[in-house]
XYZ file of C-alpha atoms in Angstrom:
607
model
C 0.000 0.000 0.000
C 1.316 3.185 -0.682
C 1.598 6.338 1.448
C -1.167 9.107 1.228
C -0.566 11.447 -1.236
C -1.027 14.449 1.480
C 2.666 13.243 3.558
C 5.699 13.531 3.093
C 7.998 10.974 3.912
C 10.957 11.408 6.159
C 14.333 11.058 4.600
C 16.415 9.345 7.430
C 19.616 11.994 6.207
C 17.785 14.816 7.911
C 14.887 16.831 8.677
C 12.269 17.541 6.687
C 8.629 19.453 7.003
C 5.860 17.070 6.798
C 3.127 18.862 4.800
C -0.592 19.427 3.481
C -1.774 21.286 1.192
C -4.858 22.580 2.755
C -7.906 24.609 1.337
C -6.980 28.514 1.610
C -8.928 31.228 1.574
C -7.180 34.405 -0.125
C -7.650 36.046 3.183
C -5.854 37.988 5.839
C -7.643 36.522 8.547
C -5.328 34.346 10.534
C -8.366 31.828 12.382
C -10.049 31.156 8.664
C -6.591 30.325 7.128
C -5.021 28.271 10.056
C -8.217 25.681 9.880
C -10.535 24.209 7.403
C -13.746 22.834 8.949
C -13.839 19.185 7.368
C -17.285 18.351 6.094
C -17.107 14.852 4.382
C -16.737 11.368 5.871
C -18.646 9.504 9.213
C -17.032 11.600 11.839
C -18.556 14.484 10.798
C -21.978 13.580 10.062
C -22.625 11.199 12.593
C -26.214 11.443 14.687
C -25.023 10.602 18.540
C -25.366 12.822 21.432
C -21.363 13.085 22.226
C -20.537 13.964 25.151
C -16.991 13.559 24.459
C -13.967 12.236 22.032
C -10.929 10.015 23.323
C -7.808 9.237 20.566
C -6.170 6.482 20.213
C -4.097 4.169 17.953
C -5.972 0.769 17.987
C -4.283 -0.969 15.342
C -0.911 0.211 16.093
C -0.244 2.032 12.539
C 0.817 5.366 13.969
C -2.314 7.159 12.922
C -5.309 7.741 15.381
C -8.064 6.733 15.455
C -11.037 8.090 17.337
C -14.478 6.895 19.771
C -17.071 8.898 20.119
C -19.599 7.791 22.894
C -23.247 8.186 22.568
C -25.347 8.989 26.177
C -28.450 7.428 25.436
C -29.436 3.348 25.164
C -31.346 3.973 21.900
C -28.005 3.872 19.790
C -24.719 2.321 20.253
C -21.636 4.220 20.050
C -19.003 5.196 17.931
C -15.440 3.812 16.792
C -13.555 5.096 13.663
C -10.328 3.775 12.141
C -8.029 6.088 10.529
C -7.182 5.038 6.966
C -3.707 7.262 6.773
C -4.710 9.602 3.890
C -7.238 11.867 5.770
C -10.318 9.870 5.808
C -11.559 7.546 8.810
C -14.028 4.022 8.615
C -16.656 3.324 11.111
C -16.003 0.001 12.348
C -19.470 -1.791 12.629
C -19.107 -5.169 14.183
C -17.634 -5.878 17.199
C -19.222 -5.156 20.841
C -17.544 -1.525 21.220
C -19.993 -1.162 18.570
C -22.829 -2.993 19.204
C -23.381 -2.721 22.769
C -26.387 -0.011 23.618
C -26.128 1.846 26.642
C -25.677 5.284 28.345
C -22.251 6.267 27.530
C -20.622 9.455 28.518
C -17.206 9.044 27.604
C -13.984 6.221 27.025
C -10.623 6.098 28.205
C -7.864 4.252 26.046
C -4.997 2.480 27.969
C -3.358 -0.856 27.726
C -4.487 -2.139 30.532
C -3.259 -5.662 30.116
C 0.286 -4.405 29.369
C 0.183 -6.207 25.944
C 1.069 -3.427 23.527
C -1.851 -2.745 22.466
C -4.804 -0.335 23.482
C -7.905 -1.238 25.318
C -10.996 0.640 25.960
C -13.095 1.407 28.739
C -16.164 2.648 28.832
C -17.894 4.596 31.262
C -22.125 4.883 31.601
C -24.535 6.810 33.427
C -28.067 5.937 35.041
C -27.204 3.300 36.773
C -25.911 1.370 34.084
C -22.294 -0.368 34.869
C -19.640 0.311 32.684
C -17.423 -1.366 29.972
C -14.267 -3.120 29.490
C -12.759 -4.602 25.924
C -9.968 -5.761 25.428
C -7.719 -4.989 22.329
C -6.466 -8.373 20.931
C -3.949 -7.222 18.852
C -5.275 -5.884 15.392
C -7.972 -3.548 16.625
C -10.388 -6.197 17.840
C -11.935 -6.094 20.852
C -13.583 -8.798 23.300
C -15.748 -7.688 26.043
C -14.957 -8.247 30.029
C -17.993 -9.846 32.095
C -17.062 -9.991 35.182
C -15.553 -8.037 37.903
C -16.813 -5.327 40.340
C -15.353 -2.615 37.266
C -18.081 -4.104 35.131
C -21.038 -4.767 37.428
C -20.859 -1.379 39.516
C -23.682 0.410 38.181
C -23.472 4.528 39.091
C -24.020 7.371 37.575
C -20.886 7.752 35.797
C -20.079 11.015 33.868
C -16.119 10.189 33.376
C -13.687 8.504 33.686
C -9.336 9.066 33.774
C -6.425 6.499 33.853
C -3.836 6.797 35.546
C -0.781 4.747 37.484
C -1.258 6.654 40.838
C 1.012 4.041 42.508
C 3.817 3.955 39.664
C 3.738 0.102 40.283
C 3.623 0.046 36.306
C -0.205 -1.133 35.781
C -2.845 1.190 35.049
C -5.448 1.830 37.375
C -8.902 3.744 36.787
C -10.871 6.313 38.466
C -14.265 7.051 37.973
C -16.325 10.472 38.648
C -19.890 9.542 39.832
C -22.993 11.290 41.042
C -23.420 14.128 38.178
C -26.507 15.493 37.165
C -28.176 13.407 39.910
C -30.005 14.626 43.089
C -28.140 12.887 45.578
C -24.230 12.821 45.490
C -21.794 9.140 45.089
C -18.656 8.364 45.687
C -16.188 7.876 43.344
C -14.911 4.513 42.024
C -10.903 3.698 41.967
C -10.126 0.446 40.356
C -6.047 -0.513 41.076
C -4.753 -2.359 37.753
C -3.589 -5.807 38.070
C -1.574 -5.670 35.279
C -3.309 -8.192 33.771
C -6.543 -6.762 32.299
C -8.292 -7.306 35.625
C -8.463 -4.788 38.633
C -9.309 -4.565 42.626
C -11.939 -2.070 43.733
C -10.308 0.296 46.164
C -13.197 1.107 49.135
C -10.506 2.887 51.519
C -8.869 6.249 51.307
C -10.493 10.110 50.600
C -11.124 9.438 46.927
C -13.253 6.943 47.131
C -15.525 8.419 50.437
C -15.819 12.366 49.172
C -19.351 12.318 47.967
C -20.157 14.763 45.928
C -21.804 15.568 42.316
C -18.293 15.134 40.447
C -18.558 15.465 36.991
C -14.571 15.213 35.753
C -11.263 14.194 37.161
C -8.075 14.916 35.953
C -4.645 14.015 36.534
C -1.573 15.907 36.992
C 2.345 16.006 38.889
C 1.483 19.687 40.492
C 4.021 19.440 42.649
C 6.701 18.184 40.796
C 7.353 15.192 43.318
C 6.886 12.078 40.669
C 3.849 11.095 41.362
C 0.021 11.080 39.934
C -2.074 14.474 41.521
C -6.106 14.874 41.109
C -8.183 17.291 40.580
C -11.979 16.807 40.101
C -14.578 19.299 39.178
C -17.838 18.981 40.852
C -21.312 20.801 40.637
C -24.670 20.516 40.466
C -25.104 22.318 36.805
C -28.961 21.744 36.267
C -30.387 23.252 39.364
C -27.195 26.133 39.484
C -25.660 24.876 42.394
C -21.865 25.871 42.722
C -19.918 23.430 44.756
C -15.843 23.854 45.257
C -13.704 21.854 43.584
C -11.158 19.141 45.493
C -7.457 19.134 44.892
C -5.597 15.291 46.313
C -2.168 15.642 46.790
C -0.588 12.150 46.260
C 1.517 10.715 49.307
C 2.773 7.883 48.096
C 1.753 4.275 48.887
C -1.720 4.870 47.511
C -2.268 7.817 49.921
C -3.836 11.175 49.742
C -4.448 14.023 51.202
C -7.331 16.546 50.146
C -6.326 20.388 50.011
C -8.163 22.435 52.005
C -6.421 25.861 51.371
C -5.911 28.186 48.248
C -8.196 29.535 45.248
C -8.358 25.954 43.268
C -10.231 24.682 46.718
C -11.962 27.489 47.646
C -13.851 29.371 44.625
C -17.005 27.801 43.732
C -18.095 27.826 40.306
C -20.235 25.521 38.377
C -17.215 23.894 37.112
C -17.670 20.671 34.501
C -13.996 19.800 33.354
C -9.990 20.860 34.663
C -7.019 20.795 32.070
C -3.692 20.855 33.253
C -0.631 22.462 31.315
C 2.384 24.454 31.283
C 1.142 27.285 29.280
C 4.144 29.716 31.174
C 6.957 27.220 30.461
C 8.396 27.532 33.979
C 8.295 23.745 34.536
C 5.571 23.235 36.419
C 1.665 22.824 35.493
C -0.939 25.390 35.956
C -5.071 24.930 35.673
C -7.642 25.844 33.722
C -11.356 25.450 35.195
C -14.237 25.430 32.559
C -17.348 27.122 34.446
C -21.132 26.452 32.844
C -23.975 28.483 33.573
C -22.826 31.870 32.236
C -19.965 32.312 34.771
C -16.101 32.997 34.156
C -13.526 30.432 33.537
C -10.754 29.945 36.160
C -7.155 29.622 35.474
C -4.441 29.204 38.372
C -1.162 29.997 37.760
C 1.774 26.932 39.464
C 3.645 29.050 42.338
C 6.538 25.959 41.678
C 5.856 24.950 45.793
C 2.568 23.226 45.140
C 0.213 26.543 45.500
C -1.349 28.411 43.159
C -2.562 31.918 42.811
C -5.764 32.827 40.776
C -5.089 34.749 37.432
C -8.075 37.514 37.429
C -7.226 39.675 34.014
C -7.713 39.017 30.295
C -10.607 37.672 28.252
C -9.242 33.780 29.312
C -11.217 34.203 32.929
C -13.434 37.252 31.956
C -15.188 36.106 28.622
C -18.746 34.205 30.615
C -19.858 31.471 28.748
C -21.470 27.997 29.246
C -18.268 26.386 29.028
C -17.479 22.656 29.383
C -13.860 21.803 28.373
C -10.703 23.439 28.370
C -7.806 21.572 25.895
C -3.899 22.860 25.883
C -2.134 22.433 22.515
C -0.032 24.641 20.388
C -1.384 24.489 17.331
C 1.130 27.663 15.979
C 3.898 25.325 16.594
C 5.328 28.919 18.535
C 6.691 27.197 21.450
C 3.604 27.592 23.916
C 0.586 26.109 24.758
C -2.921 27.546 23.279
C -6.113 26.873 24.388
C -9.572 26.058 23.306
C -12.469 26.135 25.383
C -15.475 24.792 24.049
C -19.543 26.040 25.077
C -22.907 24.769 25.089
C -26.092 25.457 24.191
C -24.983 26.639 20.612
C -22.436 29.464 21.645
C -19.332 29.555 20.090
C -16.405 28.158 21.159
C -13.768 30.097 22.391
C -9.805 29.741 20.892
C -6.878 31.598 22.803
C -3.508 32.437 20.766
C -0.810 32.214 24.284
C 1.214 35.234 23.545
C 4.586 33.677 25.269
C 4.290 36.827 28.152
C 2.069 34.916 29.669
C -1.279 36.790 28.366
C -3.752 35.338 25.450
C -5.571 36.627 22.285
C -9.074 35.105 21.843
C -9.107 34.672 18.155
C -12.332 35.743 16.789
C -13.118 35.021 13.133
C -13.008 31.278 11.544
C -15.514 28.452 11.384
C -13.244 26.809 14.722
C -14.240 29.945 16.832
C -17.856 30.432 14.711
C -19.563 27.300 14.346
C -22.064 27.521 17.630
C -22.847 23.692 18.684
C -23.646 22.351 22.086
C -19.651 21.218 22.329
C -18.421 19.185 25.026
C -14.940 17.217 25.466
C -13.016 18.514 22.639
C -9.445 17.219 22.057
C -6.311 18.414 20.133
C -4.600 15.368 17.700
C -2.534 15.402 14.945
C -5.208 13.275 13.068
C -3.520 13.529 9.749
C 0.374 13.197 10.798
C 1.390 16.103 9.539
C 3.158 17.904 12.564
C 0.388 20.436 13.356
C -2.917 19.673 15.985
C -6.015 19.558 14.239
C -9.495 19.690 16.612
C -12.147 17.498 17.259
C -15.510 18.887 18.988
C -18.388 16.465 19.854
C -21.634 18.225 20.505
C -24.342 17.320 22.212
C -28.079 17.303 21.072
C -31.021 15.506 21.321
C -32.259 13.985 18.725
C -29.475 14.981 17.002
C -26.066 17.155 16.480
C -23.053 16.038 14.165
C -19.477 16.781 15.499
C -17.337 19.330 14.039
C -13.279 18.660 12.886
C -10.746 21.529 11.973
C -7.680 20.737 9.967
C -4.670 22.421 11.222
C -3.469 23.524 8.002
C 0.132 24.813 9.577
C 0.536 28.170 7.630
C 3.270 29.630 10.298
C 5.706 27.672 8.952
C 7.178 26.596 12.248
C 8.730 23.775 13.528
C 8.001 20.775 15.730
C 8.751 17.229 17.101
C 6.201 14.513 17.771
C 7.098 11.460 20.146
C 5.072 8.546 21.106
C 6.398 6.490 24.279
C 6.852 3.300 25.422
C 6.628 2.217 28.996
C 9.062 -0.785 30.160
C 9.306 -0.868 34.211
C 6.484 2.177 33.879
C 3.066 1.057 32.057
C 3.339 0.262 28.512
C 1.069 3.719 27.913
C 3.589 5.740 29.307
C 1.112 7.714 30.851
C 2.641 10.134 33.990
C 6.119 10.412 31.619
C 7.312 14.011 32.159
C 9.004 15.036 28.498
C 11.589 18.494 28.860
C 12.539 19.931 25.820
C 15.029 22.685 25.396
C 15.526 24.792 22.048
C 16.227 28.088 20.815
C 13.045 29.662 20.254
C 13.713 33.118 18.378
C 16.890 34.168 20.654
C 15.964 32.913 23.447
C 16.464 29.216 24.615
C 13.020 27.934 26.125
C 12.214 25.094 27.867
C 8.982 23.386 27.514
C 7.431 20.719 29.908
C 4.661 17.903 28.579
C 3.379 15.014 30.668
C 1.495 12.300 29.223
C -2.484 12.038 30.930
C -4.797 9.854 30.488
C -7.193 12.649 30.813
C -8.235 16.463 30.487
C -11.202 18.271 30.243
C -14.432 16.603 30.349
C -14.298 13.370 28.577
C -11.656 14.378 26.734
C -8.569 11.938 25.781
C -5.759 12.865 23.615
C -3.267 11.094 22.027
C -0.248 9.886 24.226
C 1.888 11.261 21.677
C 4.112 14.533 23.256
C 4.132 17.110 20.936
C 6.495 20.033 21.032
C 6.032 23.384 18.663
C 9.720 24.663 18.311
C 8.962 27.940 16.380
C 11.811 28.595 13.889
C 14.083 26.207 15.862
C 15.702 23.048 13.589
C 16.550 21.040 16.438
C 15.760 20.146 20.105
C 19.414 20.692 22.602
C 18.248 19.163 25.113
C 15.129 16.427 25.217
C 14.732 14.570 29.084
C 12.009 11.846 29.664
C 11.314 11.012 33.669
C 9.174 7.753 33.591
C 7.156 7.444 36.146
C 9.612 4.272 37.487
C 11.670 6.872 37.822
C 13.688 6.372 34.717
C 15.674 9.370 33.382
C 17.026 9.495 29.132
C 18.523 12.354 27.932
C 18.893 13.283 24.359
C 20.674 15.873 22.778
C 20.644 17.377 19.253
C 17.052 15.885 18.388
C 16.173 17.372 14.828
C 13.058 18.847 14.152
C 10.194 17.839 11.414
C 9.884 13.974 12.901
C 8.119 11.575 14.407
C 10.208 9.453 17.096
C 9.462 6.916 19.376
C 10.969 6.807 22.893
C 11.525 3.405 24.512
C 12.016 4.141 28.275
C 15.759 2.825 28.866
C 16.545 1.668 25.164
C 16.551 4.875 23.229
C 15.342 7.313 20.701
C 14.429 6.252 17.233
C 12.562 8.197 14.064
C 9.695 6.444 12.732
C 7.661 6.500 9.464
C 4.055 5.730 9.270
C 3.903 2.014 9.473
C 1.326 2.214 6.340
C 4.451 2.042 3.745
C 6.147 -0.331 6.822
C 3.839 -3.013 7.134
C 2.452 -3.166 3.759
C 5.378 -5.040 2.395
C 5.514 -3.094 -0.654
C 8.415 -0.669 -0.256
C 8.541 3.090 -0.482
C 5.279 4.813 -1.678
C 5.248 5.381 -5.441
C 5.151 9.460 -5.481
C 6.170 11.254 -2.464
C 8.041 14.520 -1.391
C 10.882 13.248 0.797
C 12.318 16.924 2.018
C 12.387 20.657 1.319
C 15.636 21.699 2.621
C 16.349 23.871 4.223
C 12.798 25.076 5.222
C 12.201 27.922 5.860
C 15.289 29.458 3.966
C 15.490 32.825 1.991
C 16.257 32.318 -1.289
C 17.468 28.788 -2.388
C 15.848 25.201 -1.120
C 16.449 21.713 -2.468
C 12.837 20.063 -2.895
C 13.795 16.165 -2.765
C 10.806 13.359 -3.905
C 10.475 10.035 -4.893
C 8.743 8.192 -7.716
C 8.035 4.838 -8.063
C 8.624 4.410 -11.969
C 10.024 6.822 -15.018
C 7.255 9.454 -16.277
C 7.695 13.102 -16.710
C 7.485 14.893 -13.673
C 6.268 18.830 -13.211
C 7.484 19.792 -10.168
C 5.444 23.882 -9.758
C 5.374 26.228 -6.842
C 2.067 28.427 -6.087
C 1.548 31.058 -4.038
C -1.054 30.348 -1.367
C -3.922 32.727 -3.486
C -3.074 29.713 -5.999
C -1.183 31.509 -8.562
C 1.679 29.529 -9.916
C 5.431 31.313 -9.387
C 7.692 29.357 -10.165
C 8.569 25.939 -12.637
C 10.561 24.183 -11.140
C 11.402 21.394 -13.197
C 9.491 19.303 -16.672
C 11.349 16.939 -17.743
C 11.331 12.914 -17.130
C 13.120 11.119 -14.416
C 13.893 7.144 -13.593
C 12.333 5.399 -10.920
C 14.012 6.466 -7.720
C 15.140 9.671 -5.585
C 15.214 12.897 -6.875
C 16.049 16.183 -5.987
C 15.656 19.680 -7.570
C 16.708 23.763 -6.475
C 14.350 26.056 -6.047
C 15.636 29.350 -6.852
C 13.018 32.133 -4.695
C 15.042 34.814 -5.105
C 12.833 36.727 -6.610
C 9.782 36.137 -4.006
C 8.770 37.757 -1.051
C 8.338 36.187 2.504
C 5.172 34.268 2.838
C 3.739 30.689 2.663
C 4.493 28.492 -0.616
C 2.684 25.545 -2.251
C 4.775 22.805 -3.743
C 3.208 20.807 -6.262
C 4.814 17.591 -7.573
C 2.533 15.927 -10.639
C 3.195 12.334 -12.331
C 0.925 11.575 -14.942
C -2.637 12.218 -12.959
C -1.243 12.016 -9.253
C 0.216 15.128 -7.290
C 1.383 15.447 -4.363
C 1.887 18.322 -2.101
C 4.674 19.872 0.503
C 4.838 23.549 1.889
C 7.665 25.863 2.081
C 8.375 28.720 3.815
C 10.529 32.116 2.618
C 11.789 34.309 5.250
C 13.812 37.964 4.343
């Protein structure tokens, strides 16, 4: 099988910029440039009530592929396998698929330590929740028995999480939302195995409340799992403070009683945790419904926080549900959207790196209305840039909305998926550092793989870095949660790696063109190098038999600038200058045409 047309393929001999050519308006306006709203295929015209969206590679093939939950027993819910050029399958048989119930939400993990991803499935009224487990090629077989499957409760999500680092996951489970009486929460410890132990003992499992998301989080920087869960009582307006557990070790915790997180009551729904100030530890974001402010605290570095009570991030109101922390400018720090209900527009925030952010107010990703919950940031398209997902909500019906990140800053990045060995396969609770020189300045940033944020939100466990016009990573440190430290140095940018915790560092292609068996794709751009560069690139590709190639360079209103080369090549690696001398800075299309097939790569001029 060959390699989507829309990707490059890395050339092992260096960097190169991964690249789609995306649908642009000739526009100023950054938002309606940066994304295209995607309007074609099952994902986006599906007819579930979502409450939320969880990523995950099921088939191990590199790309992601996505669940979507539906929270009513009149239809089952959703799976969708990513076929590696842009477009996804539903998957129709199989009990993920065919089981009917009230689902809110799913969190991936591999919870059997097998390789391979699993899926459970929290419900709500009283229904107990799901287990299946992956067995090996994206197949699933469904767990009867056990207290995790046989619980009942009204279950409105669910996060994963090693909270003992003993290198098994373990699962928690927020109960008693939307209900009239409160619940305690559910913690299941992992086994290891695929089977887990009900934990009765301890404050999270005896603070009964109306908790309606959990998420996990190293706030103090000690190597070990924190939680934070947001409870309220949303439908009769009730605000209720949120609870803060400071892990102890040895399965204990201890529930905060002091600061702003513990103390301001809000009706909050979901809690994201992320670095947005790149000072190396993690600050919050609380999404409020019910027309109040958001909350974001700001990490003091000593395990408080103070409250941050300017710009439009806490003073824009809303009905908001979900926070999500990506940077989807590839600048270097984190953005965030923040999606709303009851058909208000979400809300997008460009971080400005002083530690202020610019709502973005024009584009169909800010625009669109929709009764949005758990949204999530993936790179669904490996291309080096997030693209969004946003389920919505509505009864009978609402479809989901997904934005293309269609990269036009030019900037650089790294993408790394990781591999437990003494820590869980999932590598979830892995703190990644990254150190580069962003602009003149050398930055570092801080990621830490979660099993949750939001409100049934699960990303990827990839670690993504933006690196801004840097071409390489000096310094790139992994602490696994066995307490495992690798250090890399000199990590280039414009690649895909995967780090194996105590073996190493290693780029990887899409396994589409690896496990096919057939060899290289037949057409593919393999580099533009340098990129960005000011007036001279090499633009390197690969064809799979000899044919005259036009290889053309547009300008992104479409108008063509530059021939590079027509004339016919041999089967084999090519490579060709591009002379831009006479261009001005901007965003550039590359073209590359055999016969009827094109494919497409982006560079970038700077003066």
């Amino acid at each position: 099988m060959r390699m989507p047309d829309h990707e490059a393929v890395i050339s092992s001999a260096g960097w190169a910029l991964l690249c789609v050519l995306p649908s642009i308006p000739a526009c100023p306006d950054l938002a309606a440039q940066d994304f295209t709203r995607i309007i074609e295929g099952p994902m986006v015209n599906d007819d579930r009530y979502s409450e939320g969206s969880s990523w995950g590679d099921i088939n191990s093939d590199s790309y992601l592929d996505l669940f979507i939950p539906h929270a009513y027993n009149d239809r089952s819910n959703l799976l969708f396998v990513n076929n590696g050029d842009g477009t996804f399958s539903q998957v129709t048989a199989g009990p993920v698929v065919t089981d009917v119930s009230t689902s809110s939400g799913c969190s991936f993990g591999d919870f059997d330590n097998d390789g391979d991803l699993d899926i459970f499935v929290q419900n709500w009224n009283g229904m107990s929740s799901h287990l299946y487990l992956n067995q090996g090629t994206g197949t699933f077989t469904k767990v009867t028995s056990g207290q995790i499957v046989s619980d009942g409760g009204w279950s409105f999500n669910s996060s994963v999480v090693d909270y003992d680092n003993d290198g098994n996951l373990d699962i928690y489970v927020d109960n008693g939302a939307f209900t009239s009486f409160v619940e305690d929460n559910f913690l299941y410890h992992g086994n290891g195995d695929g089977t887990f132990d009900k934990v009765t003992t301890g404050v999270l499992v005896n603070d009964d409340q109306h908790c309606l998301s959990s998420s996990w989080c190293d706030f103090d920087n000690d190597g070990d799992q924190d939680l934070f869960t947001a409870n309220s009582d949303p439908f009769n307006g009730v605000a209720i403070c949120d609870f803060l557990y400071r892990n102890d070790g040895g399965g204990n915790f201890t529930r905060l009683t002091e600061g702003p997180v513990v103390t301001d009551t809000g009706i909050s729904i979901g809690g994201s945790w992320g670095d947005y100030d790149n000072d190396g530890d993690f600050d919050l974001f609380v999404a409020n419904w019910y027309g109040e402010d958001n909350h974001l605290y700001t990490n003091q570095g000593d395990g408080t926080f103070v409250s941050v009570t300017t710009g439009q991030i806490v003073s824009d109101g809303g009905n908001s549900v979900s926070g999500a922390w990506g940077d989807c400018d590839n600048d270097g720090d984190l953005d965030l959207y923040v999606t709303n209900d009851w058909n208000e527009d979400n809300f997008l925030y460009r971080n400005e790196g002083d530690g202020s952010f610019t709502r973005i107010l024009h584009g169909d990703i800010v625009s669109d209305g929709g009764r949005s919950n758990g949204a999530t940031w993936a790179d669904y398209d490996r291309d080096g840039w997030l693209d969004m997902y946003v389920p919505n909500g509505q009864n009978p019906a609402q479809s989901n909305f997904l934005y293309r990140n269609n990269g036009l800053s030019g900037n650089h990045w790294v993408d790394i998926r990781c591999v437990g060995g003494p820590s869980n396969a999932s590598a979830i609770g892995t703190r990644v550092r990254a150190r580069a020189v962003i602009g003149a300045e050398a930055v570092w940033q801080t990621r830490e793989i979660s099993g949750h944020q939001g409100f049934n939100a699960q990303e990827s466990f990839n670690v993504e870095f933006g690196l801004g016009g840097a071409i390489s990573i000096d310094s790139l440190i992994f602490q696994w949660p066995s307490g495992t430290v690798d250090i890399y140095t000199d990590v280039d940018a414009g690649l895909f790696y995967e780090a194996v915790e105590g073996e190493g560092l290693s780029m990887v292609q899409t396994s589409v063109e690896e496990d096919s068996g057939t060899g290289p794709p037949e057409l593919s751009i393999s580099g533009i190098l340098p990129n960005p560069f000011s007036s001279t690139c090499g633009i390197h590709w690969r064809q799979g038999q000899q044919s005259p190639v036009l290889l053309r360079v547009y300008d992104i209103s479409g108008k063509l600038v530059a021939m590079v080369s027509d004339a016919e090549y041999s089967a084999g690696p090519h490579s060709s200058e591009f002379d831009a001398s006479g261009l001005s800075s901007g965003v550039y299309l590359v073209s590359l045409s055999v016969g009827c097939e094109t494919v497409t790569g982006r560079c970038v001029i700077v003066r």
